[in-house]
Coordinates of C-alpha atoms in Angstrom, one line a residue:
Chain A
M1 CA 44.9 -8.5 -17.8
K2 CA 48.5 -9.6 -18.4
I3 CA 49.8 -12.5 -16.3
G4 CA 52.9 -11.4 -14.2
I5 CA 53.5 -14.6 -12.3
S6 CA 52.3 -18.1 -13.0
L7 CA 53.1 -21.3 -11.0
N8 CA 52.1 -24.5 -12.8
N9 CA 51.7 -27.5 -10.5
I10 CA 54.7 -26.6 -8.3
R11 CA 56.2 -29.0 -5.8
F12 CA 59.2 -28.3 -3.7
S13 CA 60.9 -30.3 -0.9
Y14 CA 63.8 -29.8 1.4
G15 CA 65.2 -33.4 1.6
K16 CA 62.2 -35.6 2.3
N17 CA 60.1 -32.7 3.6
D18 CA 57.5 -31.6 1.1
V19 CA 57.2 -27.9 1.8
I20 CA 55.1 -27.0 -1.3
K21 CA 52.6 -29.5 -2.6
N22 CA 51.0 -28.9 -6.0
V23 CA 50.5 -25.2 -6.1
D24 CA 48.8 -23.6 -9.1
L25 CA 48.7 -19.8 -9.1
E26 CA 48.3 -17.0 -11.6
I27 CA 48.9 -13.4 -10.6
S28 CA 48.3 -10.6 -12.9
N29 CA 50.4 -7.5 -13.4
R30 CA 48.3 -5.0 -11.5
E31 CA 47.7 -7.0 -8.3
I32 CA 49.1 -6.4 -4.8
V33 CA 48.9 -9.8 -3.3
S34 CA 49.3 -10.7 0.3
L35 CA 50.6 -14.2 1.1
V36 CA 49.4 -15.2 4.5
G37 CA 49.3 -18.4 6.5
P38 CA 50.6 -19.9 9.8
N39 CA 54.3 -20.3 10.5
G40 CA 55.9 -23.0 8.4
A41 CA 53.1 -23.0 5.9
G42 CA 55.5 -22.3 3.0
K43 CA 55.2 -18.5 2.5
T44 CA 58.9 -17.9 2.4
T45 CA 59.5 -20.9 0.1
L46 CA 56.8 -19.8 -2.3
L47 CA 58.3 -16.3 -2.5
K48 CA 61.8 -17.8 -3.1
L49 CA 60.3 -20.0 -5.9
M50 CA 58.7 -16.9 -7.5
G51 CA 62.0 -15.0 -7.2
G52 CA 64.0 -17.8 -8.8
L53 CA 66.1 -18.2 -5.7
L54 CA 64.9 -21.8 -5.4
N55 CA 64.0 -24.2 -8.2
P56 CA 60.9 -26.3 -7.9
S57 CA 61.3 -30.1 -7.7
H58 CA 58.4 -30.3 -10.1
G59 CA 56.5 -27.8 -12.3
K60 CA 57.4 -24.5 -13.8
V61 CA 57.5 -20.9 -12.5
Y62 CA 57.0 -18.1 -15.1
V63 CA 57.6 -14.5 -14.2
M64 CA 56.9 -11.8 -16.8
G65 CA 56.9 -14.6 -19.4
K66 CA 60.3 -16.0 -18.5
Q67 CA 61.0 -19.3 -16.7
I68 CA 62.6 -17.7 -13.8
G69 CA 64.9 -20.5 -12.5
E70 CA 66.4 -21.0 -15.9
I71 CA 67.7 -17.5 -16.7
S72 CA 71.0 -15.9 -15.5
P73 CA 71.0 -14.2 -12.1
R74 CA 71.6 -10.9 -13.8
S75 CA 68.5 -11.1 -16.1
R76 CA 66.5 -12.5 -13.2
A77 CA 67.4 -9.5 -11.0
R78 CA 66.2 -7.2 -13.7
I79 CA 62.8 -8.8 -13.6
V80 CA 62.3 -9.5 -9.9
S81 CA 63.5 -7.6 -6.8
T82 CA 63.3 -9.3 -3.5
V83 CA 63.2 -7.9 0.0
P84 CA 64.3 -10.7 2.2
Q85 CA 63.4 -11.4 5.8
N86 CA 66.2 -10.4 8.4
P87 CA 69.1 -10.8 6.1
R88 CA 72.7 -10.5 7.5
V89 CA 74.1 -7.2 6.2
P90 CA 77.6 -5.7 6.6
Q91 CA 77.5 -3.4 9.6
N92 CA 80.2 -1.0 8.3
L93 CA 78.4 -0.3 5.0
K94 CA 76.8 3.2 4.5
L95 CA 73.1 3.1 3.7
S96 CA 73.7 4.9 0.4
E97 CA 76.3 2.3 -0.6
F98 CA 73.9 -0.5 0.4
V99 CA 71.1 0.9 -1.8
M100 CA 73.6 1.3 -4.7
L101 CA 74.0 -2.5 -4.6
G102 CA 70.6 -2.6 -6.2
R103 CA 72.1 -1.2 -9.4
N104 CA 74.4 -4.3 -9.6
A105 CA 72.2 -6.0 -12.2
H106 CA 72.3 -3.0 -14.5
L107 CA 76.1 -2.8 -14.5
S108 CA 78.5 -5.0 -16.4
L109 CA 81.6 -6.4 -14.8
T110 CA 83.9 -3.5 -15.6
Q111 CA 81.3 -0.8 -15.5
W112 CA 81.3 1.8 -12.7
E113 CA 78.2 3.5 -11.3
S114 CA 77.3 6.5 -13.4
N115 CA 75.7 9.8 -12.4
E116 CA 72.4 8.3 -13.6
D117 CA 72.8 5.4 -11.1
I118 CA 73.6 7.9 -8.4
Q119 CA 70.4 9.8 -9.2
I120 CA 68.3 6.6 -9.1
V121 CA 69.7 5.8 -5.7
K122 CA 69.0 9.3 -4.5
E123 CA 65.4 9.1 -5.6
A124 CA 64.9 5.6 -4.0
L125 CA 66.2 7.1 -0.8
E126 CA 64.0 10.1 -1.1
V127 CA 60.8 8.0 -1.8
T128 CA 61.5 5.8 1.3
D129 CA 62.2 8.8 3.5
T130 CA 65.8 7.7 4.2
L131 CA 67.8 10.3 2.4
N132 CA 68.8 11.9 5.7
L133 CA 70.3 8.5 6.8
K134 CA 72.4 8.0 3.6
D135 CA 75.8 8.3 5.4
R136 CA 74.8 6.2 8.4
H137 CA 76.3 2.8 8.7
L138 CA 73.9 -0.1 8.7
G139 CA 75.0 -1.1 12.1
K140 CA 73.9 2.2 13.5
I141 CA 70.3 2.4 12.2
S142 CA 67.1 0.9 13.6
G143 CA 65.3 -2.2 12.3
G144 CA 62.6 0.0 10.7
E145 CA 65.1 2.2 9.0
L146 CA 66.9 -0.9 7.6
Q147 CA 63.5 -2.2 6.4
R148 CA 63.0 1.0 4.5
G149 CA 66.6 0.9 3.2
M150 CA 65.9 -2.6 1.9
L151 CA 62.8 -1.3 0.1
A152 CA 64.9 1.6 -1.3
L153 CA 67.5 -1.0 -2.6
A154 CA 64.7 -3.0 -4.3
L155 CA 63.3 0.2 -5.8
A156 CA 66.8 1.1 -7.2
Q157 CA 66.8 -2.3 -8.8
E158 CA 64.0 -1.0 -11.1
S159 CA 62.5 -4.5 -11.7
P160 CA 58.8 -4.8 -12.6
V161 CA 58.0 -7.4 -10.0
M162 CA 58.6 -7.0 -6.3
L163 CA 58.6 -9.8 -3.7
L164 CA 58.7 -8.9 0.0
D165 CA 59.0 -11.3 2.9
E166 CA 57.7 -10.0 6.2
P167 CA 58.5 -6.3 5.5
T168 CA 56.8 -5.1 8.7
S169 CA 58.0 -7.8 11.1
N170 CA 60.3 -5.6 13.2
L171 CA 58.2 -2.5 13.1
D172 CA 56.1 -0.6 15.6
L173 CA 52.5 0.4 14.8
S174 CA 53.2 3.7 13.0
H175 CA 56.1 2.3 11.0
Q176 CA 54.0 -0.7 9.9
S177 CA 51.4 1.4 8.1
K178 CA 54.1 3.7 6.8
M179 CA 56.0 0.8 5.3
M180 CA 52.8 -0.7 3.8
S181 CA 51.9 2.6 2.2
L182 CA 55.4 3.0 0.7
I183 CA 55.0 -0.5 -0.8
A184 CA 51.6 0.4 -2.2
N185 CA 53.0 3.6 -3.7
S186 CA 55.9 1.8 -5.3
H187 CA 53.5 -0.7 -6.8
E188 CA 51.9 2.2 -8.7
S189 CA 55.2 3.0 -10.4
R190 CA 56.0 -0.6 -11.5
V191 CA 54.3 -2.6 -14.3
G192 CA 54.5 -6.0 -12.5
P193 CA 52.7 -7.4 -9.5
T194 CA 53.7 -7.0 -5.8
I195 CA 53.7 -10.1 -3.5
I196 CA 54.0 -9.5 0.2
G197 CA 54.5 -12.4 2.6
I198 CA 53.0 -11.1 5.9
H199 CA 51.8 -12.3 9.3
D200 CA 49.5 -9.4 10.2
L201 CA 46.1 -10.3 8.6
T202 CA 44.4 -6.9 9.3
L203 CA 47.3 -5.0 7.8
A204 CA 47.4 -7.3 4.8
A205 CA 43.7 -6.9 4.3
R206 CA 44.0 -3.1 4.4
Y207 CA 46.7 -2.8 1.7
S208 CA 46.2 -5.6 -0.7
N209 CA 43.6 -6.3 -3.3
R210 CA 44.1 -10.1 -3.3
M211 CA 44.9 -12.5 -0.5
I212 CA 46.3 -16.0 -0.8
L213 CA 46.1 -18.1 2.4
V214 CA 48.6 -21.0 2.4
S215 CA 48.5 -23.8 4.8
E216 CA 50.7 -26.9 4.9
G217 CA 52.2 -26.2 1.5
K218 CA 48.9 -25.7 -0.4
V219 CA 46.8 -22.8 -1.4
F220 CA 44.0 -23.0 1.2
A221 CA 42.0 -19.9 0.1
D222 CA 42.5 -17.3 -2.7
G223 CA 40.4 -14.2 -3.3
T224 CA 39.7 -10.7 -2.1
P225 CA 40.6 -10.2 1.6
E226 CA 36.9 -10.3 2.4
E227 CA 36.5 -13.6 0.7
V228 CA 39.6 -15.2 2.4
L229 CA 39.3 -13.8 5.9
T230 CA 36.4 -15.7 7.3
P231 CA 36.2 -17.3 10.7
A232 CA 35.9 -20.7 9.1
N233 CA 39.0 -20.3 7.0
I234 CA 41.1 -19.0 9.9
K235 CA 39.9 -21.7 12.2
E236 CA 40.8 -24.3 9.6
A237 CA 44.2 -22.9 8.6
Y238 CA 45.4 -21.5 12.0
G239 CA 43.4 -23.5 14.5
A240 CA 42.3 -20.2 16.1
E241 CA 38.9 -18.8 16.9
V242 CA 38.5 -15.3 15.6
A243 CA 35.8 -12.7 15.0
I244 CA 35.9 -10.6 11.9
I245 CA 34.5 -7.1 11.7
P246 CA 34.7 -4.3 9.1
H247 CA 37.3 -1.6 9.7
P248 CA 35.5 1.7 10.8
E249 CA 37.5 3.5 8.1
G250 CA 37.3 1.8 4.6
G251 CA 35.6 -1.4 5.7
S252 CA 38.5 -3.8 5.2
P253 CA 38.2 -6.9 7.4
V254 CA 39.7 -6.7 10.9
V255 CA 40.7 -10.0 12.5
L256 CA 40.1 -10.2 16.3
P257 CA 41.0 -13.1 18.5
V258 CA 38.1 -14.6 20.4
F259 CA 39.3 -14.7 24.0
N260 CA 36.7 -17.0 25.5
S261 CA 38.1 -19.9 23.5
Y262 CA 41.2 -19.8 25.7
P263 CA 41.4 -20.1 29.5
Q264 CA 40.8 -16.7 31.1
T265 CA 43.7 -15.0 32.7
K266 CA 41.9 -12.1 34.2
Chain B
M1 CA 65.2 17.9 0.3
S2 CA 66.9 20.0 -2.3
E3 CA 69.7 21.3 -0.2
H4 CA 70.8 17.7 0.4
A5 CA 71.3 17.1 -3.3
P6 CA 74.8 18.6 -3.8
R7 CA 76.1 16.9 -0.6
L8 CA 74.9 13.6 -1.8
R9 CA 76.5 14.0 -5.1
S10 CA 79.9 14.9 -3.7
N11 CA 79.7 12.1 -1.2
H12 CA 78.8 9.6 -3.9
E13 CA 81.7 10.6 -6.1
K14 CA 84.0 9.6 -3.3
S15 CA 82.5 6.2 -3.1
W16 CA 81.9 5.4 -6.7
K17 CA 84.7 6.9 -8.7
F18 CA 88.1 5.3 -9.4
P19 CA 90.3 6.0 -6.3
W20 CA 93.0 7.9 -8.2
L21 CA 94.1 10.0 -5.3
R22 CA 94.6 7.1 -2.9
I23 CA 96.4 5.0 -5.5
S24 CA 98.7 7.9 -6.5
L25 CA 99.5 8.5 -2.9
G26 CA 100.1 4.8 -2.5
I27 CA 102.5 4.6 -5.5
F28 CA 104.4 7.6 -4.1
G29 CA 104.7 5.9 -0.7
T30 CA 105.9 2.8 -2.4
I31 CA 108.6 4.5 -4.3
V32 CA 109.9 6.2 -1.1
C33 CA 109.7 3.0 0.8
C34 CA 111.6 1.0 -1.8
L35 CA 114.3 3.7 -2.2
V36 CA 114.9 3.8 1.6
A37 CA 114.9 0.0 1.8
A38 CA 117.5 -0.1 -1.1
S39 CA 119.7 2.4 0.7
I40 CA 120.1 0.4 3.9
G41 CA 122.3 -2.7 4.2
S42 CA 125.8 -3.8 4.9
V43 CA 126.9 -1.1 2.5
G44 CA 125.1 2.1 3.3
I45 CA 124.1 4.2 0.3
N46 CA 122.5 7.6 0.7
P47 CA 118.9 7.7 -0.6
N48 CA 119.8 10.5 -3.1
S49 CA 122.4 8.4 -4.7
T50 CA 120.0 5.5 -4.7
L51 CA 117.4 7.6 -6.6
L52 CA 120.1 8.8 -9.1
I53 CA 121.4 5.2 -9.6
A54 CA 117.8 4.0 -10.2
L55 CA 117.1 6.8 -12.7
S56 CA 120.5 6.4 -14.5
R57 CA 119.3 3.2 -16.2
V58 CA 116.0 4.8 -17.3
P59 CA 116.2 5.4 -21.0
M60 CA 116.2 9.1 -22.2
I61 CA 117.5 10.2 -18.8
D62 CA 121.2 11.2 -18.8
I63 CA 122.9 11.4 -15.4
S64 CA 126.6 11.6 -15.1
Q65 CA 128.0 9.0 -12.7
T66 CA 129.2 10.4 -9.4
W67 CA 129.1 7.2 -7.4
P68 CA 131.4 4.2 -7.2
D69 CA 130.7 1.3 -9.6
S70 CA 130.3 -1.0 -6.7
W71 CA 127.1 0.8 -5.6
D72 CA 125.6 0.4 -9.0
T73 CA 126.4 -3.4 -8.9
I74 CA 125.0 -3.8 -5.3
L75 CA 121.8 -2.0 -6.2
W76 CA 121.1 -3.4 -9.7
K77 CA 122.3 -6.9 -9.0
L78 CA 121.3 -7.5 -5.4
R79 CA 119.0 -5.0 -3.8
F80 CA 116.6 -3.8 -6.6
P81 CA 115.7 -7.3 -7.8
R82 CA 115.2 -8.4 -4.2
I83 CA 113.0 -5.4 -3.3
I84 CA 110.9 -5.8 -6.5
L85 CA 110.4 -9.5 -5.9
A86 CA 109.5 -8.8 -2.2
F87 CA 107.0 -6.1 -3.3
I88 CA 105.4 -8.4 -5.9
V89 CA 105.1 -11.3 -3.5
G90 CA 103.6 -9.1 -0.7
A91 CA 101.2 -7.5 -3.1
S92 CA 100.0 -10.8 -4.5
L93 CA 99.6 -12.4 -1.0
S94 CA 97.6 -9.3 0.2
V95 CA 95.3 -9.3 -2.9
S96 CA 94.6 -13.0 -2.5
G97 CA 94.1 -12.5 1.2
A98 CA 91.6 -9.7 0.6
T99 CA 89.8 -11.9 -2.0
F100 CA 89.6 -14.9 0.3
Q101 CA 88.3 -12.6 3.1
G102 CA 85.6 -11.3 0.8
L103 CA 84.6 -14.6 -0.8
F104 CA 84.3 -16.5 2.5
R105 CA 82.9 -13.4 4.3
N106 CA 85.6 -14.1 6.9
P107 CA 87.9 -11.3 8.0
L108 CA 90.4 -13.8 9.3
A109 CA 91.1 -15.6 6.0
D110 CA 94.6 -15.5 4.8
P111 CA 96.3 -17.7 2.2
Y112 CA 98.7 -19.0 4.9
L113 CA 96.1 -19.5 7.6
I114 CA 93.5 -21.3 5.4
G115 CA 96.2 -23.8 4.2
V116 CA 96.5 -22.6 0.6
A117 CA 100.1 -21.6 1.0
S118 CA 101.0 -24.9 2.8
G119 CA 99.2 -26.9 0.1
A120 CA 101.1 -25.0 -2.6
S121 CA 104.4 -25.5 -0.8
L122 CA 103.7 -29.3 -0.6
G123 CA 103.1 -29.3 -4.4
A124 CA 106.4 -27.5 -5.0
T125 CA 108.3 -29.7 -2.5
V126 CA 107.2 -32.8 -4.4
V127 CA 108.7 -31.3 -7.5
F128 CA 111.9 -30.2 -5.7
L129 CA 112.5 -33.6 -4.2
T130 CA 111.2 -36.2 -6.5
G131 CA 113.4 -35.2 -9.3
I132 CA 110.6 -34.3 -11.7
P133 CA 112.2 -31.9 -14.2
F134 CA 111.4 -28.3 -13.4
I135 CA 110.7 -27.6 -17.0
Y136 CA 108.9 -30.1 -19.1
G137 CA 108.1 -29.6 -22.7
G138 CA 108.8 -25.9 -22.3
I139 CA 106.4 -25.5 -19.5
S140 CA 107.6 -24.9 -15.9
I141 CA 106.2 -27.6 -13.7
L142 CA 106.8 -25.8 -10.4
P143 CA 104.0 -23.3 -10.4
I144 CA 101.5 -25.8 -11.8
A145 CA 102.4 -28.3 -9.0
S146 CA 102.0 -25.6 -6.3
F147 CA 98.8 -24.4 -7.9
T148 CA 97.4 -27.9 -7.7
G149 CA 98.5 -28.3 -4.1
G150 CA 97.0 -25.0 -3.1
L151 CA 93.7 -25.6 -4.9
I152 CA 93.2 -29.0 -3.2
A153 CA 93.9 -27.4 0.2
V154 CA 91.4 -24.5 -0.2
F155 CA 88.6 -26.8 -1.4
V156 CA 89.2 -29.2 1.5
A157 CA 89.2 -26.3 4.0
Y158 CA 86.1 -24.6 2.6
G159 CA 84.3 -27.9 2.3
I160 CA 84.9 -28.6 6.0
A161 CA 83.8 -25.1 6.9
V162 CA 80.5 -25.3 4.9
R163 CA 79.7 -28.8 6.2
S164 CA 80.2 -27.9 9.9
S165 CA 77.1 -26.2 11.3
S166 CA 79.0 -24.1 13.9
T167 CA 80.3 -20.6 13.2
R168 CA 82.2 -20.7 9.9
L169 CA 84.4 -17.9 10.9
T170 CA 86.7 -20.1 13.1
T171 CA 86.0 -23.4 11.4
L172 CA 87.6 -22.2 8.2
I173 CA 90.7 -21.2 10.1
L174 CA 90.8 -24.4 12.1
A175 CA 90.4 -26.5 9.0
G176 CA 93.1 -24.5 7.3
V177 CA 95.5 -24.9 10.3
A178 CA 94.8 -28.7 10.3
I179 CA 95.5 -28.9 6.5
G180 CA 98.5 -26.7 6.9
S181 CA 100.0 -29.0 9.6
F182 CA 99.1 -32.1 7.6
T183 CA 100.8 -30.9 4.4
T184 CA 103.8 -29.5 6.2
A185 CA 104.2 -32.9 7.9
I186 CA 104.2 -34.6 4.5
S187 CA 106.6 -32.1 3.1
S188 CA 109.0 -32.8 6.1
L189 CA 108.6 -36.5 5.6
L190 CA 109.5 -36.1 1.9
M191 CA 112.5 -34.1 2.9
L192 CA 113.8 -36.7 5.4
R193 CA 113.5 -39.4 2.8
S194 CA 115.4 -37.5 0.2
D195 CA 119.1 -36.6 -0.6
P196 CA 121.2 -35.3 2.3
D197 CA 121.5 -31.7 1.0
L198 CA 118.4 -30.1 2.3
R199 CA 119.6 -26.6 2.7
V200 CA 118.1 -25.5 -0.6
V201 CA 114.7 -26.8 0.2
L202 CA 114.9 -25.7 3.9
S203 CA 115.8 -22.1 3.2
W204 CA 113.1 -22.1 0.5
I205 CA 110.4 -23.4 3.0
M206 CA 111.4 -20.9 5.6
G207 CA 110.6 -18.1 3.1
G208 CA 113.0 -15.5 1.8
F209 CA 114.4 -13.5 -1.0
I210 CA 118.1 -14.2 -0.5
K211 CA 118.4 -15.7 -4.0
A212 CA 116.2 -13.1 -5.7
Q213 CA 116.9 -12.4 -9.3
W214 CA 115.3 -10.2 -11.9
N215 CA 114.0 -13.2 -13.9
H216 CA 112.0 -14.4 -10.9
S217 CA 109.9 -11.2 -11.0
L218 CA 109.7 -11.4 -14.8
F219 CA 108.5 -15.0 -14.5
L220 CA 105.8 -14.0 -12.0
I221 CA 104.3 -11.1 -13.8
P222 CA 102.3 -13.1 -16.4
Y223 CA 100.7 -15.1 -13.6
L224 CA 100.0 -12.1 -11.3
L225 CA 99.0 -9.2 -13.6
P226 CA 96.0 -10.9 -15.1
G227 CA 95.0 -12.2 -11.7
F228 CA 95.2 -8.8 -10.2
I229 CA 93.2 -7.1 -13.0
L230 CA 90.5 -9.8 -12.8
T231 CA 90.2 -9.5 -9.1
F232 CA 89.9 -5.7 -9.4
A233 CA 87.3 -6.1 -12.0
Y234 CA 85.3 -8.3 -9.6
S235 CA 85.5 -5.8 -6.8
R236 CA 82.0 -4.4 -7.1
I237 CA 80.7 -8.0 -7.1
L238 CA 82.8 -8.7 -4.0
N239 CA 81.1 -5.8 -2.4
T240 CA 77.7 -7.2 -3.2
M241 CA 78.8 -10.6 -1.9
Q242 CA 79.2 -9.2 1.5
L243 CA 75.4 -9.6 1.9
D244 CA 73.8 -13.0 2.5
E245 CA 74.4 -15.3 -0.5
E246 CA 70.7 -15.5 -1.4
Y247 CA 70.4 -11.7 -1.2
A248 CA 73.5 -11.2 -3.4
S249 CA 72.0 -13.7 -5.8
S250 CA 68.7 -11.9 -6.0
L251 CA 70.7 -8.7 -6.9
G252 CA 72.1 -10.5 -9.9
V253 CA 75.4 -12.0 -8.7
N254 CA 76.2 -15.4 -10.1
I255 CA 77.5 -16.8 -6.8
E256 CA 78.8 -20.1 -8.0
R257 CA 80.6 -18.7 -11.0
T258 CA 82.1 -15.8 -9.0
K259 CA 83.4 -18.2 -6.3
K260 CA 84.9 -20.5 -8.8
I261 CA 86.7 -17.8 -10.7
L262 CA 88.0 -15.9 -7.7
I263 CA 89.1 -19.0 -5.8
L264 CA 91.1 -20.1 -8.9
V265 CA 92.6 -16.6 -9.3
A266 CA 93.5 -16.1 -5.7
T267 CA 95.0 -19.6 -5.4
M268 CA 97.0 -19.1 -8.6
M269 CA 98.4 -15.9 -7.2
T270 CA 99.3 -17.5 -3.9
A271 CA 100.8 -20.6 -5.6
A272 CA 102.9 -18.6 -8.0
V273 CA 104.6 -16.5 -5.4
V274 CA 104.9 -19.4 -2.9
S275 CA 107.0 -21.3 -5.6
F276 CA 109.6 -18.5 -5.5
S277 CA 109.4 -17.1 -1.9
G278 CA 108.4 -20.1 0.2
L279 CA 106.0 -19.8 3.1
I280 CA 105.4 -16.2 4.3
G281 CA 102.5 -15.9 6.6
F282 CA 100.1 -13.2 7.7
V283 CA 100.9 -10.7 4.9
G284 CA 97.5 -11.4 3.4
L285 CA 95.9 -10.8 6.8
V286 CA 97.7 -7.7 7.9
A287 CA 97.7 -5.6 4.8
P288 CA 94.0 -5.7 3.9
H289 CA 93.1 -4.9 7.6
I290 CA 95.5 -1.9 7.6
V291 CA 93.7 -0.6 4.5
R292 CA 90.3 -1.2 6.2
L293 CA 91.5 0.8 9.2
I294 CA 92.9 3.7 7.2
W295 CA 90.4 4.0 4.3
D296 CA 87.3 1.8 4.1
S297 CA 86.2 -1.8 3.2
D298 CA 85.0 -1.0 -0.3
F299 CA 86.8 -3.6 -2.4
R300 CA 87.6 -1.0 -5.0
T301 CA 89.8 0.7 -2.6
L302 CA 90.7 -2.5 -0.8
I303 CA 92.1 -4.5 -3.7
P304 CA 94.6 -1.9 -5.1
M305 CA 95.5 -0.4 -1.7
A306 CA 96.0 -3.9 -0.2
A307 CA 98.5 -4.6 -3.1
I308 CA 100.4 -1.4 -2.3
V309 CA 100.4 -1.8 1.5
G310 CA 101.2 -5.5 1.3
G311 CA 104.0 -5.0 -1.1
C312 CA 105.5 -2.3 1.1
F313 CA 105.0 -4.3 4.3
L314 CA 107.0 -7.2 2.8
V315 CA 109.7 -4.9 1.5
I316 CA 110.1 -3.5 5.1
A317 CA 109.9 -7.0 6.6
D318 CA 112.6 -8.2 4.3
L319 CA 114.7 -5.2 5.1
I320 CA 114.4 -6.1 8.8
A321 CA 115.2 -9.7 8.0
R322 CA 118.5 -8.9 6.2
T323 CA 119.7 -6.2 8.5
I324 CA 118.7 -7.0 12.1
L325 CA 121.3 -9.7 12.6
S326 CA 123.8 -8.3 10.0
P327 CA 125.9 -9.8 8.5
G328 CA 123.6 -12.8 8.9
E329 CA 120.0 -13.0 7.7
I330 CA 116.8 -14.4 9.2
P331 CA 114.0 -15.8 7.1
V332 CA 111.5 -13.1 6.3
G333 CA 108.6 -15.4 7.4
I334 CA 109.8 -15.1 11.0
V335 CA 109.5 -11.3 10.8
T336 CA 106.0 -11.4 9.2
A337 CA 104.9 -14.0 11.8
L338 CA 106.2 -11.8 14.7
C339 CA 104.1 -8.9 13.5
G340 CA 101.2 -10.9 12.1
A341 CA 100.4 -13.3 14.9
P342 CA 99.7 -10.6 17.5
F343 CA 97.6 -8.8 14.9
F344 CA 95.6 -11.9 14.2
I345 CA 94.9 -12.3 18.0
Y346 CA 93.8 -8.6 18.1
L347 CA 91.4 -9.3 15.2
L348 CA 90.0 -12.4 16.9
L349 CA 89.3 -10.4 20.0
R350 CA 87.8 -7.5 18.1
N351 CA 85.5 -9.8 16.1
R352 CA 84.3 -11.4 19.2
Q353 CA 83.2 -8.0 20.5
N354 CA 81.4 -7.4 17.3
T355 CA 79.3 -10.6 17.3
T356 CA 78.3 -10.6 20.9

């Protein structure tokens, strides 16, 4: 298996705060990895380090064989696409124009979008089921539609590696699973790995084949969802009592809070 | 899905093809606007004759003279050079205004309001008053001095805006206003300490085209044309930069390099025109917003159309400045401020509605 992303002894700090402490990871090309962990554990920072948007204070990050922080933003964008968490987007931009920004890395300074680029954008809109929204302004679509639009933009970028930060955070139940299956489908059409930073452990377990649990800037557990999601690991990383049962369909682990560890309200 | 395909195609063509139609319409409007402006003044000339007089000097066109010689002199020596200079200055201020708005993601940015113009004017005042030769070793010092002044001002204003944690939208303007007052005070101080004949400097500071000559425009072209072309080339990247900086960077935009290049270019364009026209405020604010209201905020439309609208706006403002108190003149900066300041307040109120 070819290695898509490798992090060698990575450290990162904001000022004096060590956010990431000695992380070593290797992610191979065919993996869908969910990055889980409590708030402030360093999920977003790890994703930004993998995307080359931050440079580690120590250690090296390789993505598809390139040291990602050292190459130009343009070459970087052709290797990794990033779906950020709650970015600020211009309200008066049409969705199709927004998705076309994904083609930026493929166009030179004086080049204009060709019919081929237009076709790629159209396909990305179609795949994410947003073609009917193409003329809507970003200020006039829902959070879920914007999330799908951001996925379409990342698809139009045509990079082998995709990093997503909380792609389901603003979505209701049906849109959550729709989003995750869109991500899983897009993974099939790319050669590189997909890394999803996500809060919802049950959803993560259902759609990924590897799970990395980070806690306090370190990798706490790494393996299949079944291996990582144990009551002991969750108790240690989150400080929460949980019970874990297999999903009635498919058998992936389902994480349930144990209520009697908290004061009863009813 | 398939019935959507042709519609998508036609729509996309509007967005992503060179805006020929808009630009041709704009150029036609510009010609009409300039001819009308040239016809009005202390000596009235009918627009037909103005057109003929303008065409009579075009090579290969032969028009027999049916007008008095004085008209020819008035137009070619006084009004045409003045109108062309006003157009060039307005176009440059608008393009640099649109660029600053895009770079700082701030719809209120304007070369005058963020202190660039005042900084540039301080640089020029220093040259005017300290007796540094205007031309040194074959190089004109004036634009270099105003460029330096403008550049220092924009970096200080932007530095303050980035450092302060509150909303950058207003901080940038506040910092710019503070820098503007500061540099204007220094300019005034320099003027008080200098020779008694201040009229030259004063009339220049107030902004105007009374002394406009053909060679002013010729001198400006080599500074402005490359600046304009470079800014237009960067318009797709300016579109991308309307996203969060990190998002734009992940899409392949080299944020730091783009900022450096475009700040240099926009400041150069402002400084070059300030050294000939003095301080003219609000053009860089009004014109780009008119374009946004009429067409859209895509920088590929915005940059060329802001140049056209801004140029015409200043031609009309200058027409008002030289005719409203005829035979006297008022500084054109007063006219643009009278239109621009209320417009600025309108934008402030509208932006507040958008963010709350």
